[in-house]
PDB file of C-alpha atoms in Angstrom:
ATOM      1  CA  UNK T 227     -45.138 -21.098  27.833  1.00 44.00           C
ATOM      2  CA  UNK T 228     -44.613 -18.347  25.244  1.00 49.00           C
ATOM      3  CA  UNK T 229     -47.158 -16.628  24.237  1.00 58.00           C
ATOM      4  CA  UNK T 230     -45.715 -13.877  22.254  1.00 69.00           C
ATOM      5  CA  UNK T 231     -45.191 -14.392  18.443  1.00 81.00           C
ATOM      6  CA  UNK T 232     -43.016 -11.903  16.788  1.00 85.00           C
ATOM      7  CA  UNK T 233     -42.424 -10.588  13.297  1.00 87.00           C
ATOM      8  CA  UNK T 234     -40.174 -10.193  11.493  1.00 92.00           C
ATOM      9  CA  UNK T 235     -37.749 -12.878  12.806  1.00 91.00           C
ATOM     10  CA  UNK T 236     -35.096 -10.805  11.703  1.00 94.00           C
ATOM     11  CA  UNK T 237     -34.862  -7.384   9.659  1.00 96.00           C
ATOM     12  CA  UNK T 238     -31.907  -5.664   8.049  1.00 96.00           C
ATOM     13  CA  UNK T 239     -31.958  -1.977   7.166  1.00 96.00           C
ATOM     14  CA  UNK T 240     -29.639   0.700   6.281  1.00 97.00           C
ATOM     15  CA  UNK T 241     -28.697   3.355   9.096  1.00 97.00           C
ATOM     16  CA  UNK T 242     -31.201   6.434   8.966  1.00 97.00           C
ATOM     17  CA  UNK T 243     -34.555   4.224   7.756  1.00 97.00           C
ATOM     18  CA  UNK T 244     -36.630   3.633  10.068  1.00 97.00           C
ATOM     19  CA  UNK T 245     -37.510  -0.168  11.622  1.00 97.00           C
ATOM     20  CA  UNK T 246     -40.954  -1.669  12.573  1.00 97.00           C
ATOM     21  CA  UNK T 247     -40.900  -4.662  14.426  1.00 96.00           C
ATOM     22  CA  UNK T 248     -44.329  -6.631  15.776  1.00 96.00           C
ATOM     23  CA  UNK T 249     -45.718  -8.537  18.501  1.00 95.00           C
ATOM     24  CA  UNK T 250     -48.826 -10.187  18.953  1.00 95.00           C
ATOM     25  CA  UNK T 251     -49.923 -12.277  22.120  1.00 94.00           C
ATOM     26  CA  UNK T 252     -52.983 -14.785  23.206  1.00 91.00           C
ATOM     27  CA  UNK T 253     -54.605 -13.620  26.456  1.00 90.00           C
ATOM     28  CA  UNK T 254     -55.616  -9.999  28.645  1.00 91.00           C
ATOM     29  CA  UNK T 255     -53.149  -8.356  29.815  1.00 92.00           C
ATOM     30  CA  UNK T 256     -52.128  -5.612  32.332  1.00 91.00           C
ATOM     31  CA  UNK T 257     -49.148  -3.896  30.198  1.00 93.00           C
ATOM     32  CA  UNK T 258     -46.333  -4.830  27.533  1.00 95.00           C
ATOM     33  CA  UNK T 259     -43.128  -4.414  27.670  1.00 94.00           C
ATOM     34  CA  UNK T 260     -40.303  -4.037  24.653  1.00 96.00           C
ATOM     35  CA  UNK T 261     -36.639  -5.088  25.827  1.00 95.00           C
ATOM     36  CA  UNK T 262     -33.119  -4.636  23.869  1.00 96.00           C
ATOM     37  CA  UNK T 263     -30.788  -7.340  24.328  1.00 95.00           C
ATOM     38  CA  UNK T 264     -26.953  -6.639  22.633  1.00 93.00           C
ATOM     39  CA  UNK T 265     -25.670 -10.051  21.525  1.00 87.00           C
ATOM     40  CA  UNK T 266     -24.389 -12.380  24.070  1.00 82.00           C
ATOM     41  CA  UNK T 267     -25.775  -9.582  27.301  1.00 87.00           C
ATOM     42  CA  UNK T 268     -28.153  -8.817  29.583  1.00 88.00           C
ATOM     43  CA  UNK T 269     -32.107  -7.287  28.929  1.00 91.00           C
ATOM     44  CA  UNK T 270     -32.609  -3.339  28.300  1.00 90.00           C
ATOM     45  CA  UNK T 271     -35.595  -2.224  29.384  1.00 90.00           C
ATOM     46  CA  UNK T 272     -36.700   0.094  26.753  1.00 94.00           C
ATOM     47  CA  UNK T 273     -40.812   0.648  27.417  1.00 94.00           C
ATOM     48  CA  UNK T 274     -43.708  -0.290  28.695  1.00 93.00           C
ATOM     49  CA  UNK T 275     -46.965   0.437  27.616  1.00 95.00           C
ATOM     50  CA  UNK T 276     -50.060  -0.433  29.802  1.00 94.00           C
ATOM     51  CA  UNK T 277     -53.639  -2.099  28.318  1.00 94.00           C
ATOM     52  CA  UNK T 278     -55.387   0.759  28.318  1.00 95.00           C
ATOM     53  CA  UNK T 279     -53.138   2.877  26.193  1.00 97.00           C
ATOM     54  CA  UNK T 280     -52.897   3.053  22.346  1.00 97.00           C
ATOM     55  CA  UNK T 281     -49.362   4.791  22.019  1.00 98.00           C
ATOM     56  CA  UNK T 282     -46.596   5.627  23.700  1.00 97.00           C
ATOM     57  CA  UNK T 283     -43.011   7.300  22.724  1.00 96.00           C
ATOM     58  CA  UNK T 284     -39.882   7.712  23.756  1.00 95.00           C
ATOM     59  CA  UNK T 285     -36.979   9.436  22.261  1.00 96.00           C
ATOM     60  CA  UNK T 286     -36.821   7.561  18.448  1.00 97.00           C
ATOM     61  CA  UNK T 287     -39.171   4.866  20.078  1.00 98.00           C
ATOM     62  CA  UNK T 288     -42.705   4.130  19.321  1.00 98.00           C
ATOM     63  CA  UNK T 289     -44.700   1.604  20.403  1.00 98.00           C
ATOM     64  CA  UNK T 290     -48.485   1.169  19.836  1.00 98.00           C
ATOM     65  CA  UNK T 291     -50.807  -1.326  21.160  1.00 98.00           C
ATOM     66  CA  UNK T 292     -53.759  -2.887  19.761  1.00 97.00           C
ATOM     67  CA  UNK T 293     -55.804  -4.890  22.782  1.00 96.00           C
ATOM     68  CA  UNK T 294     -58.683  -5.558  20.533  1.00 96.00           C
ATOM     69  CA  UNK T 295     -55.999  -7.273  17.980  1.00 96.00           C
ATOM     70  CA  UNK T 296     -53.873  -8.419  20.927  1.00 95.00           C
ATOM     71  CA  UNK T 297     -50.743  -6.661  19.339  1.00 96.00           C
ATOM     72  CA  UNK T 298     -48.149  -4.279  19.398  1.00 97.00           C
ATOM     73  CA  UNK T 299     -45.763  -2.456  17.249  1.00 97.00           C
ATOM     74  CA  UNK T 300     -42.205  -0.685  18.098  1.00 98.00           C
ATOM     75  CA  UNK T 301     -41.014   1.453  15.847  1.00 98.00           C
ATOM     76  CA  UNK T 302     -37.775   2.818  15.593  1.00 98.00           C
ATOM     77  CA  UNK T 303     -37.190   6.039  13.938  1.00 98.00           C
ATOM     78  CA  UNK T 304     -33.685   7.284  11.944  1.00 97.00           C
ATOM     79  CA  UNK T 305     -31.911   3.991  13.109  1.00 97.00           C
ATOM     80  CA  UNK T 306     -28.300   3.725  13.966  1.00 97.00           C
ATOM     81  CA  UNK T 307     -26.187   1.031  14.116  1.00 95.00           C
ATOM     82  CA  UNK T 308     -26.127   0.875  17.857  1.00 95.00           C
ATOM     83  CA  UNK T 309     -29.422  -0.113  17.701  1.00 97.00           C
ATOM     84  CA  UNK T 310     -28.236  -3.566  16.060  1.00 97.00           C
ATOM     85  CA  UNK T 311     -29.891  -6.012  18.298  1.00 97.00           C
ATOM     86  CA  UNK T 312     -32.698  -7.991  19.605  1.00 96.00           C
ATOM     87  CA  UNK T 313     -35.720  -6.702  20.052  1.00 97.00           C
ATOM     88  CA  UNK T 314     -38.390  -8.814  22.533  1.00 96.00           C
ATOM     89  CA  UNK T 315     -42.015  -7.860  23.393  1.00 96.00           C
ATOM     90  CA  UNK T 316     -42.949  -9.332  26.513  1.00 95.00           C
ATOM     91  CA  UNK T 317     -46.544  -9.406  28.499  1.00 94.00           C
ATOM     92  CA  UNK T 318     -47.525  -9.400  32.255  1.00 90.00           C
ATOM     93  CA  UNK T 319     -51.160 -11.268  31.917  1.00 87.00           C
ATOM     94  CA  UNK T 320     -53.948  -9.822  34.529  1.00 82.00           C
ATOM     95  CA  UNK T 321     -53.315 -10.835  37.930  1.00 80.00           C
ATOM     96  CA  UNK T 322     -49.852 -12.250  37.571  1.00 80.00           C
ATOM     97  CA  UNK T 323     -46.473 -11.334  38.028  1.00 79.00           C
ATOM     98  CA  UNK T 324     -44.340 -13.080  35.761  1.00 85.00           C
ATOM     99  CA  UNK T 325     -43.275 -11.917  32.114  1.00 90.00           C
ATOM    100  CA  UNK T 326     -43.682 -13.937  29.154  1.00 92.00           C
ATOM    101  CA  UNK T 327     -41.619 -13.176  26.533  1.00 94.00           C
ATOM    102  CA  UNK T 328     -41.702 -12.962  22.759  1.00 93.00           C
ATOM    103  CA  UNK T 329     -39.292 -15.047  20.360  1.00 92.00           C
ATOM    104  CA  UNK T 330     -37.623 -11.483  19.245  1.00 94.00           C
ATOM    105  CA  UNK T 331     -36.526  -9.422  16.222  1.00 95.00           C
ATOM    106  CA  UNK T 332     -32.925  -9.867  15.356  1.00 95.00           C
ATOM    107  CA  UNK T 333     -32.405  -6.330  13.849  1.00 97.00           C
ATOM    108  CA  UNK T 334     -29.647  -5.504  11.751  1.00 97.00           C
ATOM    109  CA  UNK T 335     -28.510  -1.399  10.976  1.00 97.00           C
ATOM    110  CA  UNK T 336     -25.954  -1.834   7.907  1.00 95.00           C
ATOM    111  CA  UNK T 337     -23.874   1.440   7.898  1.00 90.00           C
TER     112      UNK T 337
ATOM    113  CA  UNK R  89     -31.059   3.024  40.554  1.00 64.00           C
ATOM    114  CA  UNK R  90     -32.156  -0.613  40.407  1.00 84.00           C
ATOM    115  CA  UNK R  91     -29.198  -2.129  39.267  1.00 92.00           C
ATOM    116  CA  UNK R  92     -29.018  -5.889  39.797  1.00 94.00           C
ATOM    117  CA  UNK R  93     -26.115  -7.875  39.580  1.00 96.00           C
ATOM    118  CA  UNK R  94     -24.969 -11.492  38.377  1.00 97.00           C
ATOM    119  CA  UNK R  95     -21.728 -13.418  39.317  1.00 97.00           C
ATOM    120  CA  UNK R  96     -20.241 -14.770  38.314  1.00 97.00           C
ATOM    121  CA  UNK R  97     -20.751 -13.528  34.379  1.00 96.00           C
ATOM    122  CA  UNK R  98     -19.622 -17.003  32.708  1.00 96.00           C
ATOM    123  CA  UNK R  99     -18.531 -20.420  34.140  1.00 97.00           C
ATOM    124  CA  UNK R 100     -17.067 -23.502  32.811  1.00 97.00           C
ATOM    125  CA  UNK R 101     -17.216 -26.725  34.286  1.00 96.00           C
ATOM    126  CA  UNK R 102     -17.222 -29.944  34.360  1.00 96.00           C
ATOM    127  CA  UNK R 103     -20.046 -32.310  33.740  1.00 97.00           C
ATOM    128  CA  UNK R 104     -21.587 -33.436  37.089  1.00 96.00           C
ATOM    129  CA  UNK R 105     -20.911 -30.625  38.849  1.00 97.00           C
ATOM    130  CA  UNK R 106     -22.879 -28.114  40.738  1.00 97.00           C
ATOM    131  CA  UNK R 107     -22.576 -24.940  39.584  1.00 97.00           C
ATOM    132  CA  UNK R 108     -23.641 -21.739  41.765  1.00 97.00           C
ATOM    133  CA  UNK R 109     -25.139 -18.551  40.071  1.00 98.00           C
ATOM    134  CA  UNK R 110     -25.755 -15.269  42.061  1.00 97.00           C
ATOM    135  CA  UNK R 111     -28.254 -12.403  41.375  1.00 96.00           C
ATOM    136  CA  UNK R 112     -28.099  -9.325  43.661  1.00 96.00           C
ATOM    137  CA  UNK R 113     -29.824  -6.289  43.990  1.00 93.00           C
ATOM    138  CA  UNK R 114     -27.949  -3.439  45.088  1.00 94.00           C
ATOM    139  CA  UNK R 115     -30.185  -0.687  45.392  1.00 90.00           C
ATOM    140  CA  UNK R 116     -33.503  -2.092  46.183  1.00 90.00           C
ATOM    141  CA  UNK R 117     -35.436  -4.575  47.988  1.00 90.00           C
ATOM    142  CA  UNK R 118     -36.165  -7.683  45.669  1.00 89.00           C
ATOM    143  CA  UNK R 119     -39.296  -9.483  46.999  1.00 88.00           C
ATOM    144  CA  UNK R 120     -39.245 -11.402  44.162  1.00 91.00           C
ATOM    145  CA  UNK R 121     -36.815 -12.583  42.029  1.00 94.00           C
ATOM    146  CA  UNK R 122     -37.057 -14.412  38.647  1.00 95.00           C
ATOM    147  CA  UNK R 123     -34.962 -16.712  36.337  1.00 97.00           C
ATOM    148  CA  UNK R 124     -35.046 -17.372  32.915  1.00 96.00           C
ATOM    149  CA  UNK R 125     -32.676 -19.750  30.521  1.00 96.00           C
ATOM    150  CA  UNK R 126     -31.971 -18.760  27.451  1.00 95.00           C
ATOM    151  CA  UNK R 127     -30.472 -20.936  24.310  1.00 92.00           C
ATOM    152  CA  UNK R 128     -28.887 -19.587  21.562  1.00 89.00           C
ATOM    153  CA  UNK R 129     -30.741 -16.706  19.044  1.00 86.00           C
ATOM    154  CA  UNK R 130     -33.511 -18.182  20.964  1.00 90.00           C
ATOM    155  CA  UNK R 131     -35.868 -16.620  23.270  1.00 92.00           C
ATOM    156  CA  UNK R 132     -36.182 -16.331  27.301  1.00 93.00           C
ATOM    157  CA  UNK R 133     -37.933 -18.851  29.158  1.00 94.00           C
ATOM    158  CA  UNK R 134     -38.919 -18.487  32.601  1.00 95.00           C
ATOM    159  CA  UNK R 135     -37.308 -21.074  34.628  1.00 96.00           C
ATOM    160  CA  UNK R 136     -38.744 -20.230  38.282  1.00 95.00           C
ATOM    161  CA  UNK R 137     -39.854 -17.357  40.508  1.00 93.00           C
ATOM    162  CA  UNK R 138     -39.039 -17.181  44.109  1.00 91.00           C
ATOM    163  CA  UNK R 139     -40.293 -14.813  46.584  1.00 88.00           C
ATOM    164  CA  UNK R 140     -37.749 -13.790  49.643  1.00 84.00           C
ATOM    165  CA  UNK R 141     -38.423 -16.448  52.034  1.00 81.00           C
ATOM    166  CA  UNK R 142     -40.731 -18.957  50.514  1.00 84.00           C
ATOM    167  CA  UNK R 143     -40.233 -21.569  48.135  1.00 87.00           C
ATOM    168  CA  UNK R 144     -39.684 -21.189  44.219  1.00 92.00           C
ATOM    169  CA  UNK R 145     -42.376 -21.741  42.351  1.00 93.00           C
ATOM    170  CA  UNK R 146     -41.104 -23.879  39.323  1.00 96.00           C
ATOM    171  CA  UNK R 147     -42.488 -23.960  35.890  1.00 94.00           C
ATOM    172  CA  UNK R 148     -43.841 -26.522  33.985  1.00 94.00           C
ATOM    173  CA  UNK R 149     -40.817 -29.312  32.785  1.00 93.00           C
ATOM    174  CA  UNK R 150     -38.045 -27.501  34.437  1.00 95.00           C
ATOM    175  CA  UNK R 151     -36.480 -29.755  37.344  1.00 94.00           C
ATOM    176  CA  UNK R 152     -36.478 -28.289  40.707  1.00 93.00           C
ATOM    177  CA  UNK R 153     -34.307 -30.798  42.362  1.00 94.00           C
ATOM    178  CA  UNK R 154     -31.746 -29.814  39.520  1.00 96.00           C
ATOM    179  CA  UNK R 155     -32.069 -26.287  39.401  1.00 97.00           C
ATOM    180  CA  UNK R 156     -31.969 -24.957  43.388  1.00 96.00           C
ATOM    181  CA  UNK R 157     -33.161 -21.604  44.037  1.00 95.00           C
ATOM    182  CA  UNK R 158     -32.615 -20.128  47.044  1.00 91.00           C
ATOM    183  CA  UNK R 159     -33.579 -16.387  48.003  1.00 89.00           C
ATOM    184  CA  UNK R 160     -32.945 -16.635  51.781  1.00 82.00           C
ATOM    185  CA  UNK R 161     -32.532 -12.402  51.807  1.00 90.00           C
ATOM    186  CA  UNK R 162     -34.094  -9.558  49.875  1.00 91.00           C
ATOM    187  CA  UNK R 163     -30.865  -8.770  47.963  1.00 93.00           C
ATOM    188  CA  UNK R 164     -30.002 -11.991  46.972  1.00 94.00           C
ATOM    189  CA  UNK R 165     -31.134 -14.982  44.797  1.00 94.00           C
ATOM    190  CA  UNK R 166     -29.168 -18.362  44.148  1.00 96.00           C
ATOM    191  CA  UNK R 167     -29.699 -20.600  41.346  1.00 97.00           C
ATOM    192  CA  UNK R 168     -27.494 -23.558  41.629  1.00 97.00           C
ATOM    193  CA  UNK R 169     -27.476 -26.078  38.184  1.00 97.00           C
ATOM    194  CA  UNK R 170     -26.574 -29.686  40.379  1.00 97.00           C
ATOM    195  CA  UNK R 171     -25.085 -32.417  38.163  1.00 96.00           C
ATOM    196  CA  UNK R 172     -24.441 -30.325  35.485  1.00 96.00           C
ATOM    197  CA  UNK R 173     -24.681 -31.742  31.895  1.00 96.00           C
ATOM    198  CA  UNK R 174     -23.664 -30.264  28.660  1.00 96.00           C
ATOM    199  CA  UNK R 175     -27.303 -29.429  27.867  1.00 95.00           C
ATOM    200  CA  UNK R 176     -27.410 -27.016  30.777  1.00 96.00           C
ATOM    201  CA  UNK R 177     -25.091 -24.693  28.909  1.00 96.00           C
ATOM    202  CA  UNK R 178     -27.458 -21.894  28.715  1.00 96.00           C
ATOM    203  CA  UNK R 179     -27.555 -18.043  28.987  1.00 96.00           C
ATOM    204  CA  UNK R 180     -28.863 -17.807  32.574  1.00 97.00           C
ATOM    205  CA  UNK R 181     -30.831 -14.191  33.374  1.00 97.00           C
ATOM    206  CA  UNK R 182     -32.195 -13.196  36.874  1.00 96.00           C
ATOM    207  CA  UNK R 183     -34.575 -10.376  37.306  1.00 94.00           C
ATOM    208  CA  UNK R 184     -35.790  -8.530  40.075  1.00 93.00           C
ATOM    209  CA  UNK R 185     -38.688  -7.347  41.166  1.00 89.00           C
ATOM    210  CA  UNK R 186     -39.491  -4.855  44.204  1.00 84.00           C
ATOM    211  CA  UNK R 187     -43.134  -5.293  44.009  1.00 74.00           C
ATOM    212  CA  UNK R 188     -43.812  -1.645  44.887  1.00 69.00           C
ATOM    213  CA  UNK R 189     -44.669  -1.284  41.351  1.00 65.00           C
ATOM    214  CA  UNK R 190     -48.517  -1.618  40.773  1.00 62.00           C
ATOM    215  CA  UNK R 191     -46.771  -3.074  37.320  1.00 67.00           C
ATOM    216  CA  UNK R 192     -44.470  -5.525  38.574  1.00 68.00           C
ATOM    217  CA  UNK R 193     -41.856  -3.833  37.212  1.00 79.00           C
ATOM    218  CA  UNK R 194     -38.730  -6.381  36.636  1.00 87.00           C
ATOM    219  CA  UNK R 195     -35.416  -5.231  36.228  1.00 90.00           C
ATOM    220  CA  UNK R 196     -32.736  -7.597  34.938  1.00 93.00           C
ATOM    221  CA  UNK R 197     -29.225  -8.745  35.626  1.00 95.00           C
ATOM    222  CA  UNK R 198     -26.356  -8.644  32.770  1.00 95.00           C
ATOM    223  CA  UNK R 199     -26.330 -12.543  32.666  1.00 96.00           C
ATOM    224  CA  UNK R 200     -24.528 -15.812  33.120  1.00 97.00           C
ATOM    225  CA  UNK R 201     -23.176 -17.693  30.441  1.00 97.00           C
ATOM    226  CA  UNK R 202     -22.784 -21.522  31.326  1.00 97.00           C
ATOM    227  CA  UNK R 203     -21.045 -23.699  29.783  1.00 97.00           C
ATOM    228  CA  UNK R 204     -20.658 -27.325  30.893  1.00 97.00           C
ATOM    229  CA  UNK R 205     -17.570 -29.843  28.856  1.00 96.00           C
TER     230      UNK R 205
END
C-alpha cells in the first residue's frame, strides 16, 4: 500500500527560483529515495538518503530528512526547465526490500 | 552501469489476449526483480517481486494467475498480462535489484506502455 503522502501535488515556478517539494511516510525505515520521472518514461534515480542522516546534496539537489517527523524535503536550487517533471519520494521500511512509493510532485519550470 | 532494459516499450492489443513484457539487465546480476503498474498522473504501485528462481511474491489484490511472472535467469524477468482487458492498459515498470547493495538498491527500466482496445 502507499505509504508516502506528498506535497504539493503539483507546483509551478518560473526558471531560476528555487522548488521545495515534501514527503512524509508512516513507519521506520532504512533509507529514502527521491526519483524523476519525464512524462510518459521510465524512473531517474536522483538520491538516496539513509535513516540516520539529516541532509544530503547533490549538484542543485537537496534533500533533508526528518525521522523523528517521518519526512523529507528535496529541494531544488536555480531550476530549469528540464527539470519539468515528477518528482516521487519513495521508502525501503526496515528489513524489507521492496520500495513504496509516494503519490509525486508534478513540477512545472515556466521559462 | 546497471542499465536495465524493457521490450517491448508499448503494445497494443486486443482484448483477451496475452500480452508478454520483458525486463533485462544487461550489466548486472538481478536477484530480484520488481514490477510496478502505473495509471495515469498517478503513482507506482508495486505489482509483484520475484527472486531468480523462486516464485513471485504477489501483492495484496493484484491477480497472479493474470499477471505471470517469470524470472527463470538472473538477467531476465517476464511479466505476461493473460486475457487482457482494457483496464490493464497501464504504464508497466520493472526494476532490478542486485542485492549486493546493503540498501537494496533498485534500478529501473524505461517502461511499457499497454494499451488494450
Amino acid at each position: 500500500s502507499q505509504q508516502g503522502e506528498e506535497d504539493p501535488q503539483a507546483l509551478s515556478i518560473q526558471e531560476g527560483e528555487n522548488a521545495t517539494m515534501n514527503c512524509s511516510y508512516k513507519t521506520s525505515i532504512n533509507n529514502l529515495q527521491w526519483y524523476r520521472q519525464n512524462s510518459g518514461r521510465g524512473l531517474v534515480h536522483l538520491i538516496l538518503i539513509r535513516s540516520n542522516e539529516r541532509e544530503k546534496h547533490s549538484g542543485r539537489l537537496r534533500v533533508t530528512l526528518d525521522t523523528s517527523k517521518k519526512s523529507s524535503s528535496l529541494l531544488i536550487t536555480a531550476s530549469r526547465a528540464a527539470d519539468t517533471a515528477s518528482y516521487f519520494c519513495a521508502t525501503v521500511q526496515l528489513g524489507a526490500q521492496k520500495l513504496v512509493f509516494g503519490q509525486g510532485t508534478r513540477l512545472t519550470i515556466n521559462p | 552501469g546497471a542499465v536495465v532494459s524493457q521490450h517491448p516499450s508499448w503494445v497494443i492489443c486486443k482484448s483477451g489476449t496475452s500480452v508478454k513484457i520483458e525486463c533485462r539487465s544487461l550489466d548486472f546480476q538481478a536477484t530480484t526483480m520488481f514490477w510496478y503498474r502505473q495509471f495515469p498522473k498517478q503513482s507506482l504501485m508495486l505489482m509483484a517481486t520475484s527472486n531468480e528462481g523462486s516464485k513471485a511474491t504477489y501483492e495484496q489484490g493484484v491477480e497472479k494467475d493474470k499477471f505471470l511472472i517469470n524470472h527463470a535467469s538472473l538477467t531476465l524477468s517476464t511479466l505476461t498480462v493473460t486475457s487482457a482487458h482494457p483496464e490493464d492498459s497501464s504504464f508497466y515498470i520493472c526494476s532490478a535489484s542486485s542485492g549486493q547493495s546493503s540498501y537494496n538498491e533498485q534500478f529501473f527500466g524505461p517502461g511499457t506502455r499497454l494499451t488494450v482496445l
